[in-house]
Structures are given as structure tokens and as C-alpha cells.
Coordinates of C-alpha atoms (C1' of nucleotides) in Angstrom, one line a residue:
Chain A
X7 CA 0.0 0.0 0.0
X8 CA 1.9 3.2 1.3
X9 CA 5.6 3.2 -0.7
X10 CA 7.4 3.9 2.8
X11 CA 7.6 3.0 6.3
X12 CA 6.9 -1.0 7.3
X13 CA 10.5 -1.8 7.5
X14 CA 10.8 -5.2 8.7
X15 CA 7.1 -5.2 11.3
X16 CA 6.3 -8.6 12.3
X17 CA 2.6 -8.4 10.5
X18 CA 0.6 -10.6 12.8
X19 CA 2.1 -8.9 16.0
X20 CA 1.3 -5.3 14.5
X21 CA -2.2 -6.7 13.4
X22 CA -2.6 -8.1 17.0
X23 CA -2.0 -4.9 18.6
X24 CA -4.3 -3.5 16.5
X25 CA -6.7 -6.1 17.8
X26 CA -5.9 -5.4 21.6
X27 CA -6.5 -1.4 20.8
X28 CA -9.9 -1.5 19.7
X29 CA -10.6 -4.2 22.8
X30 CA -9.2 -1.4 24.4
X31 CA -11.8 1.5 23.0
X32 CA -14.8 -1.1 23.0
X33 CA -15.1 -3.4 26.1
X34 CA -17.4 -6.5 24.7
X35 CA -16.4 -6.2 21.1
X36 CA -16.9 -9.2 19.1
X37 CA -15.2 -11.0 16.5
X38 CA -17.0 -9.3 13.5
X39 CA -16.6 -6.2 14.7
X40 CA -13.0 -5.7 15.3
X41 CA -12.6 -7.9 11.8
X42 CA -14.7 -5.0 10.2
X43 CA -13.0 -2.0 11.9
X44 CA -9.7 -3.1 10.8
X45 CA -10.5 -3.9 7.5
X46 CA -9.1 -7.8 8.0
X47 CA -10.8 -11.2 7.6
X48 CA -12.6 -13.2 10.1
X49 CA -10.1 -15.7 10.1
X50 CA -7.1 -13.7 10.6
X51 CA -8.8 -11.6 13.6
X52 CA -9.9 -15.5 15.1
X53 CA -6.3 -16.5 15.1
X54 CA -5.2 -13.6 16.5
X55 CA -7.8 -13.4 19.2
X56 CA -7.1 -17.2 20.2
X57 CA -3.3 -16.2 20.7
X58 CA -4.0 -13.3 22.4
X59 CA -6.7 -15.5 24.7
X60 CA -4.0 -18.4 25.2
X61 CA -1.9 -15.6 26.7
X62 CA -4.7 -13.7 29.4
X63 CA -4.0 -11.0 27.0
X64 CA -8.0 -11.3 26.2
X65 CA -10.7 -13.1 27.8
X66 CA -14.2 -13.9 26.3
X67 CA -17.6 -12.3 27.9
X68 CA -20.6 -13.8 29.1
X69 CA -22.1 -12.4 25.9
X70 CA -19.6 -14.0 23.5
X71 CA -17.3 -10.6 23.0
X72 CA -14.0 -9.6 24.3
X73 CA -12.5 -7.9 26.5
X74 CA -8.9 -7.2 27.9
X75 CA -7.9 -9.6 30.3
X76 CA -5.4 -10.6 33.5
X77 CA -1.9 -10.1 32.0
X78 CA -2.8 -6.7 30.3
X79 CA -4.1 -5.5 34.2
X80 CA 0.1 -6.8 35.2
X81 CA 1.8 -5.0 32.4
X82 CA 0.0 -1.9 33.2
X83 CA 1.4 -2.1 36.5
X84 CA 4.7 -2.9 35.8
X85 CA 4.5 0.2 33.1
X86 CA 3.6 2.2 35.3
X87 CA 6.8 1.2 37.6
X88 CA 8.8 1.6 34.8
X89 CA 7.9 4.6 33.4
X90 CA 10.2 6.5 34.8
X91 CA 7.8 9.6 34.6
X92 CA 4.6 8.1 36.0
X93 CA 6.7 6.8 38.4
X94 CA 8.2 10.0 39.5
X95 CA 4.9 12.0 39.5
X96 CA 2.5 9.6 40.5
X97 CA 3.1 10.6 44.6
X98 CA 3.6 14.8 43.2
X99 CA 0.3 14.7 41.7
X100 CA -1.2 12.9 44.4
X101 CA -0.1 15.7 46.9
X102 CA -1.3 18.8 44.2
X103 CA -4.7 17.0 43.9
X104 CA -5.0 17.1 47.4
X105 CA -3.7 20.5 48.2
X106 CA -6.0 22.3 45.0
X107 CA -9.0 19.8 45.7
X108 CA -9.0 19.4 41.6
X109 CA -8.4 17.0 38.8
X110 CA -5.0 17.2 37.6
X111 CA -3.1 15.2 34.6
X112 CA 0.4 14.6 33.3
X113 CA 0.4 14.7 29.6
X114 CA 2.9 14.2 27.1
X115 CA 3.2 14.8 23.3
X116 CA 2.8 11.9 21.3
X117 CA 2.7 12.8 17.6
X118 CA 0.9 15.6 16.9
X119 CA -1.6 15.2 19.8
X120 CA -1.1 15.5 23.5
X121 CA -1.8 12.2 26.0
X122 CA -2.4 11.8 29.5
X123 CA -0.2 9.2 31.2
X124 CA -1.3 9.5 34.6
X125 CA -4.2 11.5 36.4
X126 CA -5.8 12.0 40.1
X127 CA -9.3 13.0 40.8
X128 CA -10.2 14.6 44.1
X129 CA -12.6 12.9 46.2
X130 CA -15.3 16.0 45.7
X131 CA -18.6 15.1 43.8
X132 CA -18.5 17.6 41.1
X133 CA -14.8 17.4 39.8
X134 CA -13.4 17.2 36.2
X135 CA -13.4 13.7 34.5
X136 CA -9.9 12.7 33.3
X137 CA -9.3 9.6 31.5
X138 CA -5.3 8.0 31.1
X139 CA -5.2 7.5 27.4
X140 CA -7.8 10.6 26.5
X141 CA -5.5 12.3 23.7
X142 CA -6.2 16.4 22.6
X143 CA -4.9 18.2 20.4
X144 CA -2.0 20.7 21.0
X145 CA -3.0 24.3 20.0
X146 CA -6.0 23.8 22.1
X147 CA -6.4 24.5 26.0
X148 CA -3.3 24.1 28.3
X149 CA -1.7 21.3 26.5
X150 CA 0.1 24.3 24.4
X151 CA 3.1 23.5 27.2
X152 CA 3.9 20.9 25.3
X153 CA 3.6 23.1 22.1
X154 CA 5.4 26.1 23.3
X155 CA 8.6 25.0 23.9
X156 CA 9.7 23.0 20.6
X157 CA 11.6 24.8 17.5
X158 CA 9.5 27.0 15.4
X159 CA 8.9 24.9 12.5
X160 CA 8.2 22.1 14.4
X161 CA 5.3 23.8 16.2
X162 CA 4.3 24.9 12.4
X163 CA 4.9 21.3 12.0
X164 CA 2.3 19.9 14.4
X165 CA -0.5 22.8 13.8
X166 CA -3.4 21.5 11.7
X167 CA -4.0 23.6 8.2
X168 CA -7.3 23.7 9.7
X169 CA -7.6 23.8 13.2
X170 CA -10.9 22.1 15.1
X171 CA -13.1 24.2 16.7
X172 CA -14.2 22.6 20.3
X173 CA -16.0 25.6 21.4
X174 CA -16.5 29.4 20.2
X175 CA -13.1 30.0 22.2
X176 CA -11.1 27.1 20.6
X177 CA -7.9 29.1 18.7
X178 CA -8.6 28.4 15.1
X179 CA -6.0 30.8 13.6
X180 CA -2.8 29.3 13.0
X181 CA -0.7 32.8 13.3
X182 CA -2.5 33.7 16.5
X183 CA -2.0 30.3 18.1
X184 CA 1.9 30.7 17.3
X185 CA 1.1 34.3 19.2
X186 CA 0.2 32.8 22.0
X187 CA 2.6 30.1 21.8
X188 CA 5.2 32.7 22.2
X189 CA 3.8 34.3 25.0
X190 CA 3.1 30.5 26.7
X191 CA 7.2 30.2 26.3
X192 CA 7.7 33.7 28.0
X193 CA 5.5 33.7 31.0
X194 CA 6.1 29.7 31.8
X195 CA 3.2 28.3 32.1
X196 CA -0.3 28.1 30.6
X197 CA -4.1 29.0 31.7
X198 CA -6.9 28.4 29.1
X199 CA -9.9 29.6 29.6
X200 CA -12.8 27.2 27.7
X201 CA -10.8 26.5 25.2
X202 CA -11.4 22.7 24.8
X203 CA -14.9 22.6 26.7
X204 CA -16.9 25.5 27.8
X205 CA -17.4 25.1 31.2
X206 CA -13.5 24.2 32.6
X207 CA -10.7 26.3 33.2
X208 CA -7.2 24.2 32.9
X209 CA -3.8 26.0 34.1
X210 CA -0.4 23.9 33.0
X211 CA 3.4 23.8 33.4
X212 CA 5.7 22.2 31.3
X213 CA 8.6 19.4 32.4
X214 CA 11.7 20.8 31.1
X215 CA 14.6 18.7 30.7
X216 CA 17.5 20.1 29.8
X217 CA 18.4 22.4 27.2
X218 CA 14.9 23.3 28.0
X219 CA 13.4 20.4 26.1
X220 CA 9.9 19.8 27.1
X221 CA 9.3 16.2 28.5
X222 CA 5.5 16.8 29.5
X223 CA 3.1 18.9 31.3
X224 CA 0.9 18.7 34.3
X225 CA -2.2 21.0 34.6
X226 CA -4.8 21.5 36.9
X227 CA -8.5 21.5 35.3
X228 CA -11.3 22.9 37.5
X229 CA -15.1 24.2 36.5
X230 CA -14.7 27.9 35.6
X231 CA -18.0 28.8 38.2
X232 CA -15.9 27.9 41.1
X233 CA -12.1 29.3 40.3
X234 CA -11.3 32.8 41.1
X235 CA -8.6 35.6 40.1
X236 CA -7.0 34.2 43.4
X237 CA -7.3 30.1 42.9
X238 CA -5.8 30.9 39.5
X239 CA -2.7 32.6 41.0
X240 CA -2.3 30.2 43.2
X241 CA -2.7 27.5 40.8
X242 CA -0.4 29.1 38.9
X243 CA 2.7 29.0 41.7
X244 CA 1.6 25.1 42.8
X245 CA 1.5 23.5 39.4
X246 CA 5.2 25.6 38.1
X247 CA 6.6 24.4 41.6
X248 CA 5.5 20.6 41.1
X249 CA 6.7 20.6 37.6
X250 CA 9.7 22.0 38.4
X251 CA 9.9 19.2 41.1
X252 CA 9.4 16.6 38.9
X253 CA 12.2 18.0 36.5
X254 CA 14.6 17.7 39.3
X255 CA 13.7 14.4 39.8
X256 CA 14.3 13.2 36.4
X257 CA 17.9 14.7 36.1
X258 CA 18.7 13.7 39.8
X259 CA 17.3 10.6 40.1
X260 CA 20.2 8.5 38.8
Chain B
X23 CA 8.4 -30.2 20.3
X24 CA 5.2 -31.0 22.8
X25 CA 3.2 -33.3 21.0
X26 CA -0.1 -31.5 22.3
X27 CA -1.3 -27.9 22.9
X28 CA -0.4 -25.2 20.2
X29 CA -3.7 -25.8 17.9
X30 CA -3.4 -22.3 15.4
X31 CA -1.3 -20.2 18.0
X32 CA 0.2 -17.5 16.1
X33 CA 3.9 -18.1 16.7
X34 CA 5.4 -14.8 16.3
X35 CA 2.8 -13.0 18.6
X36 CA 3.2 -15.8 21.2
X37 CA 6.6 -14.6 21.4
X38 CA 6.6 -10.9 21.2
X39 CA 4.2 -11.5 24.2
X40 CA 6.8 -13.9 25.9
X41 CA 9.1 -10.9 25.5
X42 CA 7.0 -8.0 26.9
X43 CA 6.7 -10.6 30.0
X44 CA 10.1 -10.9 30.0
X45 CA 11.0 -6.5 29.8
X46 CA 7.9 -6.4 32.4
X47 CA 10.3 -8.3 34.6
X48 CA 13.3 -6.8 34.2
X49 CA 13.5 -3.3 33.3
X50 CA 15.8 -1.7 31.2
X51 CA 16.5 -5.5 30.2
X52 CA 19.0 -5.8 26.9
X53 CA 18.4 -7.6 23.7
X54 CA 21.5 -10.5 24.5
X55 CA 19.6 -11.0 27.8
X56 CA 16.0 -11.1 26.2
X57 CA 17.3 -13.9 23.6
X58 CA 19.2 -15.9 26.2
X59 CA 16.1 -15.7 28.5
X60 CA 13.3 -16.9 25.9
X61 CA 16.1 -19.3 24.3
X62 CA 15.9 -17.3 21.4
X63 CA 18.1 -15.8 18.2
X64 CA 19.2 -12.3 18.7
X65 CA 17.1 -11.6 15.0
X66 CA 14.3 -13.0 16.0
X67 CA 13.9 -10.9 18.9
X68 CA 14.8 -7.6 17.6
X69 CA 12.1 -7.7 15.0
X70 CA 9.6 -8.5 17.7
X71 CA 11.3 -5.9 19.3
X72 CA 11.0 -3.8 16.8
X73 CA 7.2 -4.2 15.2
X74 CA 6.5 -3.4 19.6
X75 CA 8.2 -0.1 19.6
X76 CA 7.0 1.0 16.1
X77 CA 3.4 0.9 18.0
X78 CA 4.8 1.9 21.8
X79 CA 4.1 -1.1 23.7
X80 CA 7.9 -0.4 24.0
X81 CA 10.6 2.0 24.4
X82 CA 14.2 2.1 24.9
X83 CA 15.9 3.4 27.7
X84 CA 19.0 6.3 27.5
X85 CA 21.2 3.1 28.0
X86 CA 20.3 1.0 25.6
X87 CA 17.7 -1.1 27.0
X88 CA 14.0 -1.6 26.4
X89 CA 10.9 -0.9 29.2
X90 CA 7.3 -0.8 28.3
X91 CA 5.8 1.9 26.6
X92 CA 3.2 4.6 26.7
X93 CA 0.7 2.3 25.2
X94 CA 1.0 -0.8 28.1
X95 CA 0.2 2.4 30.1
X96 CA -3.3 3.0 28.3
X97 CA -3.9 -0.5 27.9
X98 CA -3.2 -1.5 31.3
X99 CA -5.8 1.6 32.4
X100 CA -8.1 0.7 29.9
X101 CA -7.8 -3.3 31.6
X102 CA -8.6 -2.2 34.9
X103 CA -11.8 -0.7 34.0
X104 CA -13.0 -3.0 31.6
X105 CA -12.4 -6.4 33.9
X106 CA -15.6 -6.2 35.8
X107 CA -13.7 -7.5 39.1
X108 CA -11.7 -4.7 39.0
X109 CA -13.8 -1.9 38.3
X110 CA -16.5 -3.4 41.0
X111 CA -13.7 -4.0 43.7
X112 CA -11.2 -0.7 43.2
X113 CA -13.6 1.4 45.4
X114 CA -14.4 -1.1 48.1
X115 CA -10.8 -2.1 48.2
X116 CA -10.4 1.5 49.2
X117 CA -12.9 2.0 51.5
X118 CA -11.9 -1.0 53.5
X119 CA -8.6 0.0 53.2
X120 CA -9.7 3.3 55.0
X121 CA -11.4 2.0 57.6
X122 CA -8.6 -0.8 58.9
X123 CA -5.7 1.6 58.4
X124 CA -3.9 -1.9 56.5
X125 CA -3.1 -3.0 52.7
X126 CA -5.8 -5.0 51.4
X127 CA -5.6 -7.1 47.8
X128 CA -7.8 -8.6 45.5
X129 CA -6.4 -12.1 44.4
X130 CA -7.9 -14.5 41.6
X131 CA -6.7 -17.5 40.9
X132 CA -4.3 -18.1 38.3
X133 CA -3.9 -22.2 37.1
X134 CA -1.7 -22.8 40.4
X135 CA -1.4 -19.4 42.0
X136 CA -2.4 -16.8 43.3
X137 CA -2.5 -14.0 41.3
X138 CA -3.2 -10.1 42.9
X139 CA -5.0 -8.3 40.6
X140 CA -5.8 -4.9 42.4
X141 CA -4.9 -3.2 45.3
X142 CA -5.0 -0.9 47.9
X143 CA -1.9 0.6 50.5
X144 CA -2.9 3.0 53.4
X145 CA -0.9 6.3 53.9
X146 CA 0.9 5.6 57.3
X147 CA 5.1 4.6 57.2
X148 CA 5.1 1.4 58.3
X149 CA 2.8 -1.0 56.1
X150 CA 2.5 -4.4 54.2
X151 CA 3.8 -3.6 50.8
X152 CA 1.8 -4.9 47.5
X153 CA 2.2 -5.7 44.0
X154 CA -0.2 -6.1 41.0
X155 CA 0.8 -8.8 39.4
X156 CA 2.7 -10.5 42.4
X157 CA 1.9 -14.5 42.5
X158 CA 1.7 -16.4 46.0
X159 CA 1.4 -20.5 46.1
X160 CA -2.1 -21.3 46.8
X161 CA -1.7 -23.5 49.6
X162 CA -0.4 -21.1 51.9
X163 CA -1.1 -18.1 54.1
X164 CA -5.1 -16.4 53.3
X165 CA -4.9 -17.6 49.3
X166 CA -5.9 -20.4 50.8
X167 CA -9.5 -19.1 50.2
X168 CA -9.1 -19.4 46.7
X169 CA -8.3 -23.4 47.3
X170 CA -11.4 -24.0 50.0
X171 CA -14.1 -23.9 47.6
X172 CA -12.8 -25.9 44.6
X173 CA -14.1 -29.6 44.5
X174 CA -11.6 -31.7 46.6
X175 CA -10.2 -34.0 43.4
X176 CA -8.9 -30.3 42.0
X177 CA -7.5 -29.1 45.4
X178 CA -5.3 -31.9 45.1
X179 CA -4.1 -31.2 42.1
X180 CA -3.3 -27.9 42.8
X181 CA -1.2 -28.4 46.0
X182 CA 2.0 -29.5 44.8
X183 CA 3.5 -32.7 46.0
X184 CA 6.2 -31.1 48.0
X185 CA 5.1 -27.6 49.0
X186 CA 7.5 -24.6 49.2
X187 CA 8.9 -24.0 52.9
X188 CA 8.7 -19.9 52.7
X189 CA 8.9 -19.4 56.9
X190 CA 8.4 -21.8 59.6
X191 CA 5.2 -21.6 59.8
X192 CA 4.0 -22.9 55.8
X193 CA 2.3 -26.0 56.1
X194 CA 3.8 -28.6 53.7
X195 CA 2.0 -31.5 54.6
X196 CA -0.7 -32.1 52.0
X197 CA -2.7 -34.0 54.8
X198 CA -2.9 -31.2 56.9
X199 CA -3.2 -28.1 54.6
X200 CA -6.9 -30.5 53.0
X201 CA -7.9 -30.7 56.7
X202 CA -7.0 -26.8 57.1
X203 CA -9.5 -26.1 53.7
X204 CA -12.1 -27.9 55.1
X205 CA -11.6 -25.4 57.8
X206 CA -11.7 -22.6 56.0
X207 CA -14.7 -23.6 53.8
X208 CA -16.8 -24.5 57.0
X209 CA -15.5 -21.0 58.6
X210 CA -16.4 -18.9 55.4
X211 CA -12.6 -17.2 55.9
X212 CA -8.8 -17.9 56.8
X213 CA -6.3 -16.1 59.4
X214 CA -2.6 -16.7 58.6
X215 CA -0.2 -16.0 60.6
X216 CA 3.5 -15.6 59.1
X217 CA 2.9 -18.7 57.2
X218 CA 4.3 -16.1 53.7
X219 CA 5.9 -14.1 55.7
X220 CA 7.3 -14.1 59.2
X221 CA 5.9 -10.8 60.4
X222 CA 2.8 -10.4 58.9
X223 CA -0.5 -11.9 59.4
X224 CA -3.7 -11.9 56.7
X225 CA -7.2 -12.2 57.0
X226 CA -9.4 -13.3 53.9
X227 CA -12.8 -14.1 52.4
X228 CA -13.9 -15.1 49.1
X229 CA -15.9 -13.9 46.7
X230 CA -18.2 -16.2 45.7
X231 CA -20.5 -16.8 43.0
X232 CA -23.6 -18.7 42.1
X233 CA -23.3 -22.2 43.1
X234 CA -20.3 -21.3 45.9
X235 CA -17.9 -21.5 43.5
X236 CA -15.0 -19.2 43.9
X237 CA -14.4 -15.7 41.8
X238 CA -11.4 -14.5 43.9
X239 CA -10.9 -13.3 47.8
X240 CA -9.8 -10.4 49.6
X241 CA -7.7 -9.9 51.9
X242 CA -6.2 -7.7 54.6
X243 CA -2.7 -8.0 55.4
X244 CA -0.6 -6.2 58.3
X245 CA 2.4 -6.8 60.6
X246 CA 1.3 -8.9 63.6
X247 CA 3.0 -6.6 66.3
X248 CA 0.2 -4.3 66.2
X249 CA -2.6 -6.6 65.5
X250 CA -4.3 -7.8 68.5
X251 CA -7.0 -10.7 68.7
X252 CA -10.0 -7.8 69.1
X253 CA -8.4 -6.4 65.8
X254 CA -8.5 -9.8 63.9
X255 CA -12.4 -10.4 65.1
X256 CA -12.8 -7.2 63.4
X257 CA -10.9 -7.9 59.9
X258 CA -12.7 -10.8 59.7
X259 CA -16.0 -9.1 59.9
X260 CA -15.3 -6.2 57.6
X261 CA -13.3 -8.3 55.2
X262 CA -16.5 -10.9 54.8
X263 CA -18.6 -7.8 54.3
X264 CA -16.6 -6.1 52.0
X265 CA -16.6 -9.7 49.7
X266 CA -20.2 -10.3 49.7
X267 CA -20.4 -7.0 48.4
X268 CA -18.2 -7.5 46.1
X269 CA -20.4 -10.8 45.6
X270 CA -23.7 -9.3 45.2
X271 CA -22.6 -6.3 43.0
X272 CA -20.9 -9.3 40.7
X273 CA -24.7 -10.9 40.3
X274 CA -27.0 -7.7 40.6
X275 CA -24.7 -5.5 38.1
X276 CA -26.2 -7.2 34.9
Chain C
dC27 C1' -41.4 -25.7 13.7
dA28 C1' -39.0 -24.7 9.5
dT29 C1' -36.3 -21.1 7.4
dT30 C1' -33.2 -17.6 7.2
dC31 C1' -29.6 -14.9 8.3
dA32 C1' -25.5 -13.7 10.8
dT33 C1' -21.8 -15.0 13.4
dG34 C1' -18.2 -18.1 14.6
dT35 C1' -15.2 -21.8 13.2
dT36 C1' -12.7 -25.3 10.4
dA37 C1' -10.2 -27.0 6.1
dC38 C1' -6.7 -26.5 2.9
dG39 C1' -3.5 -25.3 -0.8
dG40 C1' -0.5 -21.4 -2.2
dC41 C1' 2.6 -18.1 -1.4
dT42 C1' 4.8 -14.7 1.1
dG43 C1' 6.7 -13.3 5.3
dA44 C1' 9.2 -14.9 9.0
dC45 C1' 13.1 -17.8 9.9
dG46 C1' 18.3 -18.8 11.2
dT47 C1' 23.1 -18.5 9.6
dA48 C1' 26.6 -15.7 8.8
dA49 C1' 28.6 -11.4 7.6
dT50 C1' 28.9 -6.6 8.9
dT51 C1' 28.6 -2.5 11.6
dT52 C1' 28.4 -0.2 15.9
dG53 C1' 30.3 1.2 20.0
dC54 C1' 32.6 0.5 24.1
dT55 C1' 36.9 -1.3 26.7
dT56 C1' 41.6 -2.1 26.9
Chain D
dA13 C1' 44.5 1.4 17.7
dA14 C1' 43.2 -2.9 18.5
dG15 C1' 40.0 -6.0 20.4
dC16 C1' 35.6 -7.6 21.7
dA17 C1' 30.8 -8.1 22.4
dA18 C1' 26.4 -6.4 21.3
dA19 C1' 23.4 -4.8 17.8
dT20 C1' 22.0 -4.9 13.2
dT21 C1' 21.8 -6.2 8.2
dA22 C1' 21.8 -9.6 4.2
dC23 C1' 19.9 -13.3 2.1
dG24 C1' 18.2 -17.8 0.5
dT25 C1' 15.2 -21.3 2.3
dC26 C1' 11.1 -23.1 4.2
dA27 C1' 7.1 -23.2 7.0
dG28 C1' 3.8 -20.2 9.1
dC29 C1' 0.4 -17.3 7.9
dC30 C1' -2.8 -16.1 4.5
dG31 C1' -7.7 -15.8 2.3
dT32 C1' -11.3 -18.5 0.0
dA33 C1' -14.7 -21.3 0.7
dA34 C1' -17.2 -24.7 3.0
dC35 C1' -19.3 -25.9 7.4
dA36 C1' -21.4 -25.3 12.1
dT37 C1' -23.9 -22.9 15.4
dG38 C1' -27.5 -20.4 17.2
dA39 C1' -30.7 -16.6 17.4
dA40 C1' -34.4 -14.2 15.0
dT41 C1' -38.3 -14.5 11.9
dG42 C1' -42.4 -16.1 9.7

DNA sequence: CATTCATGTTACGGCTGACGTAATTTGCTT
DNA sequence: AAGCAAATTACGTCAGCCGTAACATGAATG
């Protein structure tokens, strides 16, 4: 098909992964489904499944679907212990969550979207909803961190031609989103106001490396109707000090 | 090579699975290692190797190595809300958690082990430490609710002619640990004391289903210094409640 | 209760993609 | 610079994976 790019993939592995990732977006899939959404034949999606089965990779439903099973819950654990990052933020996010009683996320860039890698909700009933795996894009809302801090023509790079519009106050306009990149670089952090849904406010950081690299970002997100002139400020200071904390970590830590 | 067993098992996916095991054990493991571990060639491995990075399931390390990815991380999220066990126990795990001040696990059983699948570590310094993913023979300390409720024939099968000596206090006489399940069946739960580990002691139920047979068990585990007779009588009591919760939301959740 | 349809599963021959050996490169240690 | 081990590439051979097509299963329909 595509002239570049398949240098020496194992087929059945990479068609198998592709297997486990729409598991992964679908709990209870079946059979005919996944065969369909991958474009593949029955056959090949049954062989794969039963390897993936043999393995506690899958397991079968009541109902007859699939879903991810025992060995994917293990690796996901020892990812997260290996992940040098997750690892390293898990107990700093823990603490911010607590002290701002809000949802906060550490994102990374992946491609040309943005992807939270780890997350904590604060016990509160009305809090924002963060999923690990949720991916954004990166001109929109506070994952510009991980925008802002990247050559010039890559940023041009990883802008859309034709930006999606989330909400009225999603930034559509490539030369004012490179604006505002600039001025995200310069100040050091990030606020967005309804920028990727109406009713949140989101304030970020970015995890520098060095050379001033960016590694990730961890924001706070919190309903506008509750957060002040003065949470912001203070959000501000918490979420630049625990990014900063967790850059220390990275080039300390061994 | 066995003359049974491998009926339409994709062989190249068997193995870049074998492999992820294998980097899931040993972090930052090399490619030399991975080979000599799996009993492998060194080509054969780097294209599995390979086809897993190209989709991050995994990632190299600054020195060389390979840990798992970004994806294991999403997956592994994804896993733990999709297996119904899970996702039903997580918040009664934590809430018992709360209330006892100990570590408390969620265990299934996994062909001859134990298998922890979730849990949950209270905030104070000195406490029982747990892993997802961590296996335990079945025959001793509180997994042995996960053995009680089988039919007899299969509990002998699963206790292993000559059981493991872990501390003084593991039973390895298959007479006595069947009279000790007959125990534990007619009791409805299982105290161990340092029959795992020396210091600790573990209080368990199971969760059972339809029928009585056996879906998995809790358990609360702490160091026996500060656990006193009046707080066992009330582990037991909150850790059957918190497993015919667990029960009930299992059958009423459709 | 027979019929139909969809889904899941098995059979099988052809062909390509995965295989191992061996050569080459890379990169670190001496 | 030389030496060594680990990582990677090259390549011809063969079997593992492939899709088609037939079969089985079971639920929905008349």
C-alpha cells in the first residue's frame, strides 16, 4: 500500500496490537466487529484473538465478546513502575490534587496530539473527568506547554492547516495560536480559559529537561464557576513548583 | 516439540508477548539477555522488538535497553476498568482500606497461584507492601481461600507434592493443609499468621459466586506486632462484608 | 417448527513473510 | 589502535500465515 515506512514489522504482531487497541476502545467487542473496523478477515482476527486468549492478554464475555484480560491489568502495573515519569509524579500529583481539591493530569506529546499518562481526581462530587489515554490536540487549551517549547517549525509542524473548533473559544487561527505560543514560552506556564470545553478552566506547566526540552506537562482542570482571580494565581505557583519538582527528579534521580 | 497444545497459536505473537513478560520483569532488560532468556536468536527478537516499539508497547531506555511503553500504560488503564472485578472492587478495596488503616488485595486464581490483581496501600510509614501482578502459592497463608471452595479432586491437584517452605510456619503437609481447607470452607474465611511471611498476618474471604464457586478473595494484610486478637475479630468481619459485596454487585450488576 | 440470516469456526493449498546463519557494523573497553 | 561483544543487516530457504470457501452454530423471523 503506502511506498514507505513497514520496515521489517512482524505483521501478525502489529495486526494483533491493532486487535488489543480497539478491545481497548470497545469493552465486549466481538469477533465481527473488530474484523470489520480493521478492515481484516474473520479468520485472521480468530487466530489472532485465540493467541491473544492463550496468553490472558484477552478473555471472552458472558455475551460471547472480548475484552482485555489478567496479564494486560500486570503489564500496566509494571508500566507504570517503569515509566520513569509516571513513576516520578505519581506521589507529586497525588499531593497537588489534594492541596488544590481538583483534577489534575500529566500529559505528554505523542505525535501531533497531546496524551495523558497519569491523572488523580479529588474525592469531591462535582470534579473534572480525566481519562489516562484521553488524547487532545496541542493548540488547544493548556496542553500548548507541550507546544510552546519546541523549534518553530516544528510547532508549524504539528499545527493543523485547519484547526478544530471545540467551542467558540477554541484558537482556530494558526498565526494567533503561534502568538500565543510565544507568549506561553515567555511567562512559563499556561491558563486556558474554555478552550477545549466551555465550562473548565485548565492551568499547566511544562517538564523541562535540559536544554529546555519539554518532557510533558501537568495542569490542573477545574469548573470555571468555582475558580477565582485568586485560585488561579495560586494555581499558577503550585502546578510551576511541582513541575519543576518533577524535573529535578528526572535529572537527579540517577 | 510438545506433542499436544499449540492448535493455530500464532507463533510470532506468542513470542513478542513472551518478550514483553520478560521486559515487564526486568526493566531496562537488553536484547542478548532477552534472547538468552526466551532461548531465542538475537534476529528473531529484535524484529519482535521492533514491530513493539513502532506501535509503543515499548521504548528504549537512554542506556540501551527496552521498558514498556506509553501504550502498556493505556492498555493497562483501559484493563482495569474493563475487567468487571476490577472496576466493582477498586472502590471497596479503598474504602476498607480506609477504615482498617492496612493494605488489602484482591487475588484470583491463576492455574496454580495466586494472582493479585488490584490493590490498595494505606498512607501511614510502616505497612505491608503490594504488588499487582505479584503470584503467592495457593496452599499457603489467606490464598488459601481461593483453594477451599474448589471440588476436593482439584484441590489436590493444585497443591503441589512437596510444597515450598517460605517461613516456619507454611504447612507442607498435603494432609494437613486438605484438613486446614475444610476449615476454612466450614469458617467462610482464613487467618494466617507468618505462614508467607514471618511478620505479617492476613485475614481473607472469598468472593463467591452462584453455586459457591470461587471468583477470587480479599484480603487484609498487616504486621502482627500491632494486631491484636480484638483487631482480627474485626478484619474478619469487615473483610466478609466487603466480599459479599463485592459478591452481590458481581450478580445484581447485569 | 421450518427457514433464514449472521456470526463463529474449520479445512486446505498457495505463497509470502518470518526464519536462522553468517557477515557486517556499531560502540565501548583495553 | 586494537580487540571484543552487542546490535544490526543480508539473504536464501522453508514453513507459518494467509484468504477463500465450506461448514457449524444459534438466534431471530415467519
Amino acid at each position: 500500500m503506502n511506498p514507505e515506512e513497514d520496515l521489517q514489522i512482524l505483521q501478525s504482531v502489529d495486526l494483533s496490537i491493532s486487535v488489543l487497541m480497539e478491545i481497548a476502545k470497545h469493552a465486549d467487542i466481538r469477533l465481527t466487529e473488530i474484523a470489520q473496523n480493521l478492515g481484516e478477515t474473520k479468520p485472521r482476527i480468530l487466530r489472532s484473538l485465540r493467541t491473544l486468549k492463550h496468553r490472558s492478554f484477552v478473555q471472552r464475555t458472558e455475551s460471547g465478546g472480548y475484552r482485555l484480560g489478567n496479564a494486560i491489568l500486570v503489564l500496566g502495573t509494571a508500566a507504570s513502575t517503569q515509566i520513569d515519569l509516571v513513576k516520578l509524579a505519581s506521589p507529586i500529583l497525588e499531593s497537588l490534587s489534594q492541596k488544590v481539591n481538583e483534577t489534575v493530569q500529566l500529559r505528554i506529546r505523542d505525535h501531533a496530539e497531546a496524551l495523558c499518562i497519569a491523572k488523580f481526581e479529588p474525592s469531591r462530587d462535582l470534579r473534572v473527568h480525566a481519562v489516562v489515554g484521553r488524547r487532545r490536540p496541542l493548540y488547544a487549551g493548556s496542553s500548548k506547554v507541550l507546544l510552546a517549547f519546541l523549534p518553530e517549525e516544528l510547532q508549524a509542524e504539528l499545527i493543523p492547516g485547519r484547526p478544530d473548533r471545540m467551542t467558540p473559544r477554541t484558537p482556530v487561527d494558526r498565526a494567533r495560536i503561534l502568538v500565543e505560543l510565544r507568549r506561553v514560552r515567555e511567562a512559563g506556564y499556561c491558563i486556558s480559559h474554555g478552550e477545549v470545553s466551555e465550562q473548565l478552566v485548565s492551568v499547566a506547566a511544562p517538564i523541562l529537561a535540559f536544554g529546555g526540552s519539554v518532557i510533558g506537562g501537568i495542569n490542573i482542570a477545574a469548573p470555571a464557576f468555582r475558580t477565582q482571580q485568586a485560585d488561579l494565581d495560586r494555581y499558577v505557583a503550585l502546578v510551576t513548583a511541582a513541575a519543576r519538582e518533577i524535573s529535578e527528579g528526572l535529572s537527579g534521580g540517577r
